[in-house]
mmCIF file with all atom_site columns, C-alpha atoms in Angstrom:
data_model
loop_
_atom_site.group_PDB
_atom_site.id
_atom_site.type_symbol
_atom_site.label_atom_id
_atom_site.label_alt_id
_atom_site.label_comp_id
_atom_site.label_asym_id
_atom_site.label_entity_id
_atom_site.label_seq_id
_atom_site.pdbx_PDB_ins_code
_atom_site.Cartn_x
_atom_site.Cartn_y
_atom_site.Cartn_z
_atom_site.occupancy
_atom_site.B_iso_or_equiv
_atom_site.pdbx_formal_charge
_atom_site.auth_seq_id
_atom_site.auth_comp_id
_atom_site.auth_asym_id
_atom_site.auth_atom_id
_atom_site.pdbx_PDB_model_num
ATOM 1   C CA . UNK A 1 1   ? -7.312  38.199  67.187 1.00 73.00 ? 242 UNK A CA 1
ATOM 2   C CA . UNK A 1 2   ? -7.937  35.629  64.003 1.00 88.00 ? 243 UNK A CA 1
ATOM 3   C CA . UNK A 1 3   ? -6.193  32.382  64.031 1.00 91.00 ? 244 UNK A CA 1
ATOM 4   C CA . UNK A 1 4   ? -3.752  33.461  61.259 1.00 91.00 ? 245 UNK A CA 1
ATOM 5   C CA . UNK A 1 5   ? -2.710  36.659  62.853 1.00 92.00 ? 246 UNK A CA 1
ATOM 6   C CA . UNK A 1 6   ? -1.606  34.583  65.516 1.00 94.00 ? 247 UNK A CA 1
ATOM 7   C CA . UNK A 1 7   ? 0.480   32.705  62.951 1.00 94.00 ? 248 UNK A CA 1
ATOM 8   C CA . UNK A 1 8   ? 2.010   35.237  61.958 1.00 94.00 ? 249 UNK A CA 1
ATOM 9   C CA . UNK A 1 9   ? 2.966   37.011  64.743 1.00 95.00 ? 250 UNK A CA 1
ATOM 10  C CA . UNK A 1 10  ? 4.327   33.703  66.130 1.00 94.00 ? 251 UNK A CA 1
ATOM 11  C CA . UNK A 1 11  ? 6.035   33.478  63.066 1.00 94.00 ? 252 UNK A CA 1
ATOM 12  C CA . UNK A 1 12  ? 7.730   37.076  63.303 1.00 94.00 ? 253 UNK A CA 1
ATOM 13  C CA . UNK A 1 13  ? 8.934   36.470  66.847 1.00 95.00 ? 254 UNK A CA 1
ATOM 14  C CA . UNK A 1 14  ? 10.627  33.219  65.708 1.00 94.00 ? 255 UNK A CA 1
ATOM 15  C CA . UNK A 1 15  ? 12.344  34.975  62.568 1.00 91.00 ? 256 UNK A CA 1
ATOM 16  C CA . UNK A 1 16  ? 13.366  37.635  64.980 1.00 93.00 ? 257 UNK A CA 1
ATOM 17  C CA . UNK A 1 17  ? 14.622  35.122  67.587 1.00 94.00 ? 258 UNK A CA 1
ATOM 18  C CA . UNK A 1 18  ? 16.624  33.460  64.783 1.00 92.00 ? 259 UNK A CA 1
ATOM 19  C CA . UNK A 1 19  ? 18.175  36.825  63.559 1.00 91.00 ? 260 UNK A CA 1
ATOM 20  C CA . UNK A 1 20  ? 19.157  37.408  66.914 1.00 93.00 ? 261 UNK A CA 1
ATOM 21  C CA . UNK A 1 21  ? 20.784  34.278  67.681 1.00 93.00 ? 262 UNK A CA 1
ATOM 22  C CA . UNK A 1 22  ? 22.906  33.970  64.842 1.00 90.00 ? 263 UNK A CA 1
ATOM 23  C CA . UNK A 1 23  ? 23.251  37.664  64.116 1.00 92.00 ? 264 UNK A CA 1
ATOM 24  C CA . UNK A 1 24  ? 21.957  38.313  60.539 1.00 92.00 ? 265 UNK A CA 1
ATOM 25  C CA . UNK A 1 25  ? 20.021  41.227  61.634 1.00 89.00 ? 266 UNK A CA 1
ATOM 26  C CA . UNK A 1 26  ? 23.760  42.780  61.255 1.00 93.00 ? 267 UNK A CA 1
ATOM 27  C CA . UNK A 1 27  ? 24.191  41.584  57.697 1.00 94.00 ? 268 UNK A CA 1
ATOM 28  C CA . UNK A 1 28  ? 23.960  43.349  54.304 1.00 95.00 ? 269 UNK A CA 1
ATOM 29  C CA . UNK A 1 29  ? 21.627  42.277  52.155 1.00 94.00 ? 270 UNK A CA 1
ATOM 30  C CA . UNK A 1 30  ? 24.094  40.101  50.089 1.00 96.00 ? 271 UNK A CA 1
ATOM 31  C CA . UNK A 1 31  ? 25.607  38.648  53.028 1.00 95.00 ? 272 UNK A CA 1
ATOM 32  C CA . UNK A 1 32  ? 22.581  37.818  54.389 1.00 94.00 ? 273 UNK A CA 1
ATOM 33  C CA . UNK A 1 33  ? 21.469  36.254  50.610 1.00 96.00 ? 274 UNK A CA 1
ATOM 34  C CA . UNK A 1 34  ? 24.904  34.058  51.252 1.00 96.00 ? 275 UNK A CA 1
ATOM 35  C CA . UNK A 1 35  ? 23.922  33.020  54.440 1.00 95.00 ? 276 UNK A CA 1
ATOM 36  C CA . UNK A 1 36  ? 20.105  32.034  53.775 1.00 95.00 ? 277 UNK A CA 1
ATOM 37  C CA . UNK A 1 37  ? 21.529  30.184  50.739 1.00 97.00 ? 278 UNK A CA 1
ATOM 38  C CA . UNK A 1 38  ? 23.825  28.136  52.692 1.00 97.00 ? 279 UNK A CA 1
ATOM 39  C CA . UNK A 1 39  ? 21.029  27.753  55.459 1.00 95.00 ? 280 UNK A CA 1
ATOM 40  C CA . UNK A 1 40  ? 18.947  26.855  52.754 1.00 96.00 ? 281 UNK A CA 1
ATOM 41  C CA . UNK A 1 41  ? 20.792  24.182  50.535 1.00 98.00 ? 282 UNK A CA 1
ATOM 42  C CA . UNK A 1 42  ? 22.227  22.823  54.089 1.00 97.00 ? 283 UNK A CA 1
ATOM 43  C CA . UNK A 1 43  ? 18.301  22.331  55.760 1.00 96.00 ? 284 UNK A CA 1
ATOM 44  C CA . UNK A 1 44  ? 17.282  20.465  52.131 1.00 97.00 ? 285 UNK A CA 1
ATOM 45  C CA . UNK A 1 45  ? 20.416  18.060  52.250 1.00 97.00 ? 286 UNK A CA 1
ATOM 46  C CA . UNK A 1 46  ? 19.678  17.356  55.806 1.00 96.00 ? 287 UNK A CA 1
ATOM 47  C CA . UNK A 1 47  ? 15.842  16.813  55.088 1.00 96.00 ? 288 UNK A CA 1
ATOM 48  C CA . UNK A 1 48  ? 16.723  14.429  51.692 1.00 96.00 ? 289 UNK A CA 1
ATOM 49  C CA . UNK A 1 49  ? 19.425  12.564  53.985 1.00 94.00 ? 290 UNK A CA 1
ATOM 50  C CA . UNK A 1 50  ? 16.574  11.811  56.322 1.00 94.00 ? 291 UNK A CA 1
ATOM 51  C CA . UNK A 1 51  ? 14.187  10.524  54.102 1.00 94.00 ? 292 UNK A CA 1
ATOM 52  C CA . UNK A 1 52  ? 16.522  8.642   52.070 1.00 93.00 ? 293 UNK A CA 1
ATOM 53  C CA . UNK A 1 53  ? 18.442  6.964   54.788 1.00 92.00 ? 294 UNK A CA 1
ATOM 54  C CA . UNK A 1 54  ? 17.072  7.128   58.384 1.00 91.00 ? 295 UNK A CA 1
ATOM 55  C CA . UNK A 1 55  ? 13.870  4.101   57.049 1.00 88.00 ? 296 UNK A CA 1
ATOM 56  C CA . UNK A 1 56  ? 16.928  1.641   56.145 1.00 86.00 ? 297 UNK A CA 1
ATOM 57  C CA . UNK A 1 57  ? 19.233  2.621   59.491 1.00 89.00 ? 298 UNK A CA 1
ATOM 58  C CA . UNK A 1 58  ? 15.869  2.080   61.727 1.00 89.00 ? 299 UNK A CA 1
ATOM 59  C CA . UNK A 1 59  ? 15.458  -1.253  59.607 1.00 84.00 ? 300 UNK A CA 1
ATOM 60  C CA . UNK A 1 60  ? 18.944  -1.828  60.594 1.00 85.00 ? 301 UNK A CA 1
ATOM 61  C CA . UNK A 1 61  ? 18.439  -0.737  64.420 1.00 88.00 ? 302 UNK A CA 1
ATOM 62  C CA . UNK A 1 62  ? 15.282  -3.167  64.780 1.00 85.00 ? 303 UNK A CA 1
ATOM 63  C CA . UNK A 1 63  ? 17.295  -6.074  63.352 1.00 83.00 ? 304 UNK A CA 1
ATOM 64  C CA . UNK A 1 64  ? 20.180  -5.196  66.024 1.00 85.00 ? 305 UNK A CA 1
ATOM 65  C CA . UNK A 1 65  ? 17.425  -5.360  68.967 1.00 86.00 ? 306 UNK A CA 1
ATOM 66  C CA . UNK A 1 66  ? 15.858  -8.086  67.481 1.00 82.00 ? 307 UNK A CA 1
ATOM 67  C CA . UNK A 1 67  ? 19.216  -10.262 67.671 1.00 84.00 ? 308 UNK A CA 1
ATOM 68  C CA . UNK A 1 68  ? 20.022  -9.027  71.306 1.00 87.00 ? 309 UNK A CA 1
ATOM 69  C CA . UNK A 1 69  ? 16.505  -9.939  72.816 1.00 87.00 ? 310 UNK A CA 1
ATOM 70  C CA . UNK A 1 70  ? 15.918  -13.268 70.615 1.00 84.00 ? 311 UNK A CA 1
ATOM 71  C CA . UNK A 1 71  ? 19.676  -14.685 69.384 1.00 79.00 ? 312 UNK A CA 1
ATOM 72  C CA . UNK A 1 72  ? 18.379  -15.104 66.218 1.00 77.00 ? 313 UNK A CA 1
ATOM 73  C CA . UNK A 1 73  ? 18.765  -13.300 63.018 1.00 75.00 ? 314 UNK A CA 1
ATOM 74  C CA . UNK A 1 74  ? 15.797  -11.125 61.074 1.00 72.00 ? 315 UNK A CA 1
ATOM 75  C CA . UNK A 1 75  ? 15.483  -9.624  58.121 1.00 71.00 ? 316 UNK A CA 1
ATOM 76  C CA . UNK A 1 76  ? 12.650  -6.860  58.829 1.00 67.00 ? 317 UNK A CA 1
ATOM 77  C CA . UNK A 1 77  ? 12.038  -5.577  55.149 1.00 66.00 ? 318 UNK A CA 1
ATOM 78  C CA . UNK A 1 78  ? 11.378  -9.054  54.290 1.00 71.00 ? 319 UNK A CA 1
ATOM 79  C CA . UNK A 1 79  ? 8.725   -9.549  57.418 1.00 68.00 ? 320 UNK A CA 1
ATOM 80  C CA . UNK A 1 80  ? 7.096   -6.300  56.328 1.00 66.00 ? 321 UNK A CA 1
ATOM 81  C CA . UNK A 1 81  ? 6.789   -7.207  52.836 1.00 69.00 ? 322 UNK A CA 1
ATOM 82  C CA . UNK A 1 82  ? 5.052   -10.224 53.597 1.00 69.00 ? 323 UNK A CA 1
ATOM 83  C CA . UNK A 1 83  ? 3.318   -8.534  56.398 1.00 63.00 ? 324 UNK A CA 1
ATOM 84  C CA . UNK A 1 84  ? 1.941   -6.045  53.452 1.00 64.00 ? 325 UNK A CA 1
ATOM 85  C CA . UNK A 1 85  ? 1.321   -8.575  51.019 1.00 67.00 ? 326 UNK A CA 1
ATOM 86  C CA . UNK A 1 86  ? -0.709  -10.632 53.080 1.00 61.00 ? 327 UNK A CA 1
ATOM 87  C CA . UNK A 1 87  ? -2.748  -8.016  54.477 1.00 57.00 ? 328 UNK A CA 1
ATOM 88  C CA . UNK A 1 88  ? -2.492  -6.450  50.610 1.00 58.00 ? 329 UNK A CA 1
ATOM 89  C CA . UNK A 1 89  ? -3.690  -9.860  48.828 1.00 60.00 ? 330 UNK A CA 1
ATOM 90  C CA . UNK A 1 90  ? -6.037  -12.262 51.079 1.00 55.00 ? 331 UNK A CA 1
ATOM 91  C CA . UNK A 1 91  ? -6.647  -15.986 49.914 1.00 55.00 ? 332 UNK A CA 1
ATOM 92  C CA . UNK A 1 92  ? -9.766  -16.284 49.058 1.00 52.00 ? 333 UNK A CA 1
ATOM 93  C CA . UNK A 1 93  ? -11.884 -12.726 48.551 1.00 53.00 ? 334 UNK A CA 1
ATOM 94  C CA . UNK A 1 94  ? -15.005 -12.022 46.606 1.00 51.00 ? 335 UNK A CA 1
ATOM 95  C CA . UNK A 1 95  ? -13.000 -10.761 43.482 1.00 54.00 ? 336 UNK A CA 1
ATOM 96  C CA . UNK A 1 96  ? -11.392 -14.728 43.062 1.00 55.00 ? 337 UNK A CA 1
ATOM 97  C CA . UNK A 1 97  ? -14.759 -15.630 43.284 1.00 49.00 ? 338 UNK A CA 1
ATOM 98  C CA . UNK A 1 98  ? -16.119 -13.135 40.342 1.00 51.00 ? 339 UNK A CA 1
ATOM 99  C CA . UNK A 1 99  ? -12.668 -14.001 38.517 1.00 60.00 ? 340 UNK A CA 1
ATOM 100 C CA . UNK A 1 100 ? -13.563 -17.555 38.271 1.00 59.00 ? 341 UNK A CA 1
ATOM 101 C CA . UNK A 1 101 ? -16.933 -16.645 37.628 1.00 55.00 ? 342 UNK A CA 1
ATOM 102 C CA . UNK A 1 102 ? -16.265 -14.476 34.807 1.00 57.00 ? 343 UNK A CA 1
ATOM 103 C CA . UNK A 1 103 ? -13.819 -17.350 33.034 1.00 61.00 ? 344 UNK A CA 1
ATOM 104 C CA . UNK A 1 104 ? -16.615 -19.987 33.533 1.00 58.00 ? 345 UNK A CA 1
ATOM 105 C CA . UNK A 1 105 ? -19.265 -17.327 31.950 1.00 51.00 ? 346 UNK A CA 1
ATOM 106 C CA . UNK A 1 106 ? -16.779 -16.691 28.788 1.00 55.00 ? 347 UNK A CA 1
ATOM 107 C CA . UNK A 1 107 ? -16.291 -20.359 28.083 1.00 59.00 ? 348 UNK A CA 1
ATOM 108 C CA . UNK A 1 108 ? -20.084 -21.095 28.007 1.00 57.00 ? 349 UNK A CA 1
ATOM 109 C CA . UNK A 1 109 ? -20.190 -17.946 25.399 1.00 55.00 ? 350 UNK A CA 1
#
């Protein structure tokens, strides 16, 4: 048996399972529309919620610890922005070095 039949049989047996555990098998076609809607828009708010919120509450969670262990405050988006812009922008890289090379080349010209 190929790898996507086994998908998609897994996939039946789950739809099945879900039809059977909350009864839409029973359903006419409209009610079961009405239902899949509400599933629907209910599983995308969830899912936004999550991505829009749950980064700032860890933030928030990591701060908490961070007070408990240590006694002191901590602003973690600030240590992760300069976290990232010091691994992001280094002091002194090759491209400072062709910068200042390129101004010293256009002021000969």
């Amino acid at each position: 048996m190929s790898q996507f039949a086994c998908w998609q049989k897994w996939l039946q047996r789950k739809k099945h399972h879900f039809e059977l555990s909350f009864a839409v098998y029973m359903m006419t076609p409209g009610e079961k529309f009405a239902f899949y809607s509400i599933f629907f828009l209910l599983t995308a708010l969830t899912f936004i919620a999550i991505i829009l919120y749950l980064p700032h509450h860890i933030s928030f969670l990591v701060g908490r610890a961070w007070y408990y262990i240590n006694g002191e405050q901590i602003d973690v988006g600030e240590v992760v922005k300069e976290m990232s812009s010091s691994v992001l922008q280094p002091e002194t890289t090759g491209s400072e070095v062709l910068t200042t090379a390129g101004e010293e080349l256009l002021r000969e010209l």
